[in-house]
Amino acid sequence: MSPAKYVYFFGGGKADGNAAMKNLLGGKGANLAEMGKLGIPVPPGFTITTEVCSHYYANKRQYPATLKAELNKAIGKMEKLMGMNFDDTTNPLLVSVRSGARSSMPGMMETVLNVGLTSKTIPGLIAKTGNERFVYDAYRRLMMMYSDVVMEKAAGIELAHGGGIREQLEHEMQRVKNAKGVSLDTQLDVNDLKTLCDSFKAIIKKVIGKEFPDDSYEQLWGGIHAVFASWMGKRAVSYRRIEGIPEEWGTAVSVQAMVFGNMGDTSATGVAFTRNPATGEDVFFGEWLPNAQGEDVVAGIRTPLPLNKRTKGEDQAAVQSLEEAMPALYKQLDGIQQTLEKHYKDMQDIEFTIQEGTLYMLQTRVGKRNGQSAIRMAVNMVESKLIDKETAISRVKPEQLDELLHPSVDPIAEKKAGVLAKGLPAGPGGACGQIVFTADDAAEWAKQGKKVILVRKETSPEDVHGMHVAQAILTAKGGMTSHAALVARGWGRCCIVGCGTLDVNASTKTMSVNGKTLREGDYITLNGSKGLVYEGQLSLLPADPEHNLWYKKLMTWVDKVRRLNVRTNADTPKDAAQAILFGAEGIGLTRTEHMFFGPDRIGAMREMIVAQTRETREKALAKLLPFQRDDFYGIFKAMAGKPVTIRLLDPPLHEFLPQTEPETATLAVELGITVEALKARISQLHELNPMLGHRGCRLGIAYPEITTMQARAIFEAAAMLTKEKIKVLPEVMVPLVSTLAEFKHQEVLIRNAAALVMKEQGVRFKYLVGTMIEIPRAALTANEIARDAEFFSFGTNDLTQMTFGFSRDDVGGFLPYYLESKILAVDPFQTIDQTGVGELIQMGVERGRSTRPDLKVGICGEHGGEPASVKFCHRVRMNYVSCSPFRVPIARLAAAHAMIEEKAKTAAKKPAVKKAAKKTKAAKKTAKKAAAKKSTKSIRSIKSMKKPAKKATKKPVKKGRK
Ligand code: PEP
Ligand code: MG
């Protein structure tokens, strides 16, 4: 067996890897290999696999024994292609060392550039380039990065806040600039840089206690070690947690020949997107800087320039785009970006460098985008036949729809308000909140339930935890590709960057702009779509997806693809109407208890509760009936013939009675009974465990007249609309059933009411009687319950509560500990626990349908709008999910994703089944031959052959959970 391969080479139009090898080579490594294969100019290099990362952590940070030899061989190949040698005195090759996980983690892990500059190689590089300034500039950059990344962070040294080596070196550089009276790095001459390099060495020695390494190979291995170590760094761990990236993936390391964008005026560097990632517009979009290295563009140290004339901002007429400054190179770059987008069939985020008039591509990856642009790009790409509709649907994440449903600043309020400052519109939408100046403060204030806007000079990956909890991010520096912009866009967060007029002072916790000073806690409002900042709280408008034509088109495709229907939980005609606008196909849950709290009803409700006899109770119920009938009439009318599930009264009666002394006294007067009598009734209703007490169908069983009144109100409303020739489809739902007998008891009452109303009103209409499945026993005995119930709706709030034995109302007391210590991966009240609760659901569906094959099944717990749970509901073949109106579009999209995934799985299984069938034939032949020999040995072998063959031809496991 050949030894494992740990190093994959690329360059010279060839590559060991390709784009499909992301798991092994990381996104960056895989795409560098692919670009190399496409003949795109990529500096040669190699990628050390993610398996080395796993080995590194499994073996006390040691490398596989064969890695060194492989790496040296790859360096030899690079040297040959570049015509330069690593660690050479006359013609030295420098390299970059970069991280690259499967899925991109912008800025979360480490990079070291210019590796290989030492006292041995520096003179040779100066002689070769004839540019001493360039060499010392590269050297000071290497020292800044290396001391920070390798000598401090990877070594686990924790310097006091603000005293990190990088900050100290930056401080020193600023001191030299101030002494010289210049503001830009480019204004430092060779002597300044030489002196700076000497002082850098002294500072490093003093702060870290070690010399800066003067050996090319020591630098290279130090860089590799730092990248692997950064996988478990604080920033990367916190980003992974937020993004749900598994720890086991590990990172790859790419080592690549350095090319320089800072070799003078014919050199440049830039970052670009094949489409505008903020709006989705199909226009080549990006930023560049002449005579600079990549970090200058991303870090916001210098303000980058627009790439082309078309994307210049209003106030950028005077600045030179790359298109104007270097037209031929721009044309070449434009050609490459088109090739890349066509090849990858998706928007690419690319990095390039121009070294003395030659263009090199350093990176391509699928570009991050916000929800609005994700939708627009997906639809446009279908229209231009780049992708098919299902691919377009898969490209939009359900959470991204959420962004579209986010608020914007009210334009009328905006017109009246004076603009405080203007920046670049990095993340669209509106946000309003209190200013905080550090990520830690943002996290702390958000914990207290405050809405904050994080204001920084510029953000760094250390700020991600604060950025994540902020309503919006505002930075004084940086461009559209700065850290803040990239991260905010990935999360669909409102964000404004490069707001140059802001003077942000994090130590005094103030920001000044145009003579005004704002302090921590002051309110500001951001219009992230236009880059405008306002003082104070401006009103925000709810999102309006209905006017987004790309969204509407995408959703028509979504609806064609999905199998699962999507309904809404709505208790009022207004909510129902809103949900219809969002595409709801019916109501999956109307909770009737909310209807009794109105000031005009609560009196009659309480009268009913304290009633001592059936007669007086019926009298009170008769007062409630017209109200209920009106409620149902309004909802049925809004739903215009779509199915409407109405659940009978569910909560314990004591919830309707007052809890305090004065309220009790007032109510006693209103009800015409003594305070003592009322108190006695309240105490009679008191329960130790109300959630497991007298609620749900148990109410209707103890007081059948409640069920009769509600059923009558439903059917009278249905009769009225039928007479008006408006279609109705009521589905009456009995809550909290655990036995068939309970259901039957209620069903008789409901059907009697229906028959009576139809007779009285002289009309006929269809209706169904079904039940909620929210008690484990109901799921276990679903085959019995389905004998009478015409539909099931899984009440996963209660089902989760009762399966785990976690009180829905008290879970907050211990759940944070469970999540922190990973006893639970997610909150089961948000995402269905597929292994436990899910098992009951699947059992319930299957057992129910074993009795009644056409049983209609849905879900109406909170999980009905959560994407992972929606997919689960699809897999267990429910008919519909039901969720709050604003989650309806998300559920529609998640349902389409589920269908697409199911199709892909089936397609992937088909050839396997064929293959297996072939194998079975072959196995049978061999078996026959073997049997002919009639030896005991051959009999054993027949048996052992038959078994796997049988396994292989077994039908694919029934669609459902895995
Ligand atoms: C449920 O239990 O999931 C449900 C929808 O009912 P409720 O939340 O009203 O108890
Ligand atoms: Mg319930």
GROMACS .gro file of N, CA, C and O in nm, residues 372 400-410 429-430 540-548 551 578 581-582 886 889:
model
  116
  372GLN      N    1  -3.085   3.939   0.005
  372GLN     CA    2  -3.138   4.005  -0.115
  372GLN      C    3  -3.058   3.968  -0.238
  372GLN      O    4  -3.113   3.937  -0.342
  400GLN      N    5  -3.174   3.341   0.494
  400GLN     CA    6  -3.155   3.460   0.411
  400GLN      C    7  -3.289   3.523   0.374
  400GLN      O    8  -3.296   3.643   0.354
  401LEU      N    9  -3.393   3.441   0.367
  401LEU     CA   10  -3.526   3.498   0.342
  401LEU      C   11  -3.565   3.586   0.459
  401LEU      O   12  -3.630   3.688   0.444
  402ASP      N   13  -3.520   3.545   0.575
  402ASP     CA   14  -3.548   3.618   0.696
  402ASP      C   15  -3.500   3.763   0.683
  402ASP      O   16  -3.566   3.855   0.728
  403GLU      N   17  -3.384   3.778   0.618
  403GLU     CA   18  -3.330   3.912   0.599
  403GLU      C   19  -3.423   3.998   0.516
  403GLU      O   20  -3.439   4.116   0.539
  404LEU      N   21  -3.482   3.931   0.416
  404LEU     CA   22  -3.571   4.004   0.327
  404LEU      C   23  -3.694   4.050   0.404
  404LEU      O   24  -3.761   4.145   0.368
  405LEU      N   25  -3.720   3.976   0.508
  405LEU     CA   26  -3.838   4.008   0.588
  405LEU      C   27  -3.800   4.104   0.700
  405LEU      O   28  -3.877   4.128   0.790
  406HIS      N   29  -3.675   4.154   0.696
  406HIS     CA   30  -3.631   4.246   0.800
  406HIS      C   31  -3.673   4.389   0.773
  406HIS      O   32  -3.698   4.427   0.660
  407PRO      N   33  -3.674   4.470   0.876
  407PRO     CA   34  -3.722   4.607   0.859
  407PRO      C   35  -3.626   4.700   0.785
  407PRO      O   36  -3.507   4.670   0.771
  408SER      N   37  -3.681   4.812   0.740
  408SER     CA   38  -3.598   4.916   0.680
  408SER      C   39  -3.635   5.048   0.747
  408SER      O   40  -3.739   5.057   0.813
  409VAL      N   41  -3.552   5.151   0.729
  409VAL     CA   42  -3.581   5.279   0.793
  409VAL      C   43  -3.699   5.344   0.719
  409VAL      O   44  -3.703   5.345   0.596
  410ASP      N   45  -3.792   5.396   0.797
  410ASP     CA   46  -3.910   5.460   0.740
  410ASP      C   47  -3.866   5.582   0.657
  410ASP      O   48  -3.807   5.677   0.710
  429GLY      N   49  -3.071   4.709   0.479
  429GLY     CA   50  -3.172   4.703   0.583
  429GLY      C   51  -3.153   4.817   0.682
  429GLY      O   52  -3.056   4.892   0.673
  430GLY      N   53  -3.248   4.829   0.773
  430GLY     CA   54  -3.239   4.936   0.872
  430GLY      C   55  -3.220   4.879   1.010
  430GLY      O   56  -3.258   4.765   1.037
  540LEU      N   57  -3.874   5.219   1.215
  540LEU     CA   58  -3.838   5.119   1.114
  540LEU      C   59  -3.966   5.061   1.055
  540LEU      O   60  -4.065   5.043   1.126
  541LEU      N   61  -3.961   5.034   0.926
  541LEU     CA   62  -4.078   4.975   0.861
  541LEU      C   63  -4.058   4.825   0.847
  541LEU      O   64  -3.947   4.780   0.820
  542PRO      N   65  -4.165   4.750   0.862
  542PRO     CA   66  -4.149   4.606   0.841
  542PRO      C   67  -4.110   4.579   0.695
  542PRO      O   68  -4.136   4.660   0.607
  543ALA      N   69  -4.049   4.468   0.672
  543ALA     CA   70  -4.002   4.435   0.538
  543ALA      C   71  -4.118   4.418   0.441
  543ALA      O   72  -4.231   4.392   0.483
  544ASP      N   73  -4.089   4.435   0.314
  544ASP     CA   74  -4.195   4.426   0.214
  544ASP      C   75  -4.152   4.336   0.098
  544ASP      O   76  -4.121   4.383  -0.011
  545PRO      N   77  -4.148   4.207   0.125
  545PRO     CA   78  -4.098   4.118   0.019
  545PRO      C   79  -4.188   4.117  -0.104
  545PRO      O   80  -4.145   4.081  -0.213
  546GLU      N   81  -4.313   4.159  -0.086
  546GLU     CA   82  -4.407   4.150  -0.198
  546GLU      C   83  -4.365   4.236  -0.316
  546GLU      O   84  -4.407   4.214  -0.428
  547HIS      N   85  -4.282   4.339  -0.290
  547HIS     CA   86  -4.239   4.423  -0.402
  547HIS      C   87  -4.105   4.382  -0.459
  547HIS      O   88  -4.049   4.451  -0.542
  548ASN      N   89  -4.055   4.269  -0.411
  548ASN     CA   90  -3.927   4.221  -0.463
  548ASN      C   91  -3.956   4.115  -0.570
  548ASN      O   92  -3.996   4.003  -0.541
  551TYR      N   93  -3.766   3.781  -0.558
  551TYR     CA   94  -3.819   3.697  -0.450
  551TYR      C   95  -3.948   3.627  -0.496
  551TYR      O   96  -3.966   3.507  -0.479
  578GLN      N   97  -5.235   3.837   0.662
  578GLN     CA   98  -5.090   3.856   0.647
  578GLN      C   99  -5.024   3.726   0.600
  578GLN      O  100  -4.939   3.725   0.512
  581LEU      N  101  -5.069   3.655   0.239
  581LEU     CA  102  -4.973   3.732   0.158
  581LEU      C  103  -4.838   3.662   0.153
  581LEU      O  104  -4.767   3.669   0.054
  582PHE      N  105  -4.802   3.597   0.261
  582PHE     CA  106  -4.674   3.526   0.266
  582PHE      C  107  -4.684   3.385   0.206
  582PHE      O  108  -4.588   3.311   0.209
  886PHE      N  109  -4.485   3.520   0.968
  886PHE     CA  110  -4.357   3.565   0.915
  886PHE      C  111  -4.260   3.451   0.884
  886PHE      O  112  -4.158   3.472   0.821
  889PRO      N  113  -4.277   3.202   0.452
  889PRO     CA  114  -4.187   3.190   0.335
  889PRO      C  115  -4.065   3.101   0.366
  889PRO      O  116  -4.019   3.027   0.279
   0.00000   0.00000   0.00000
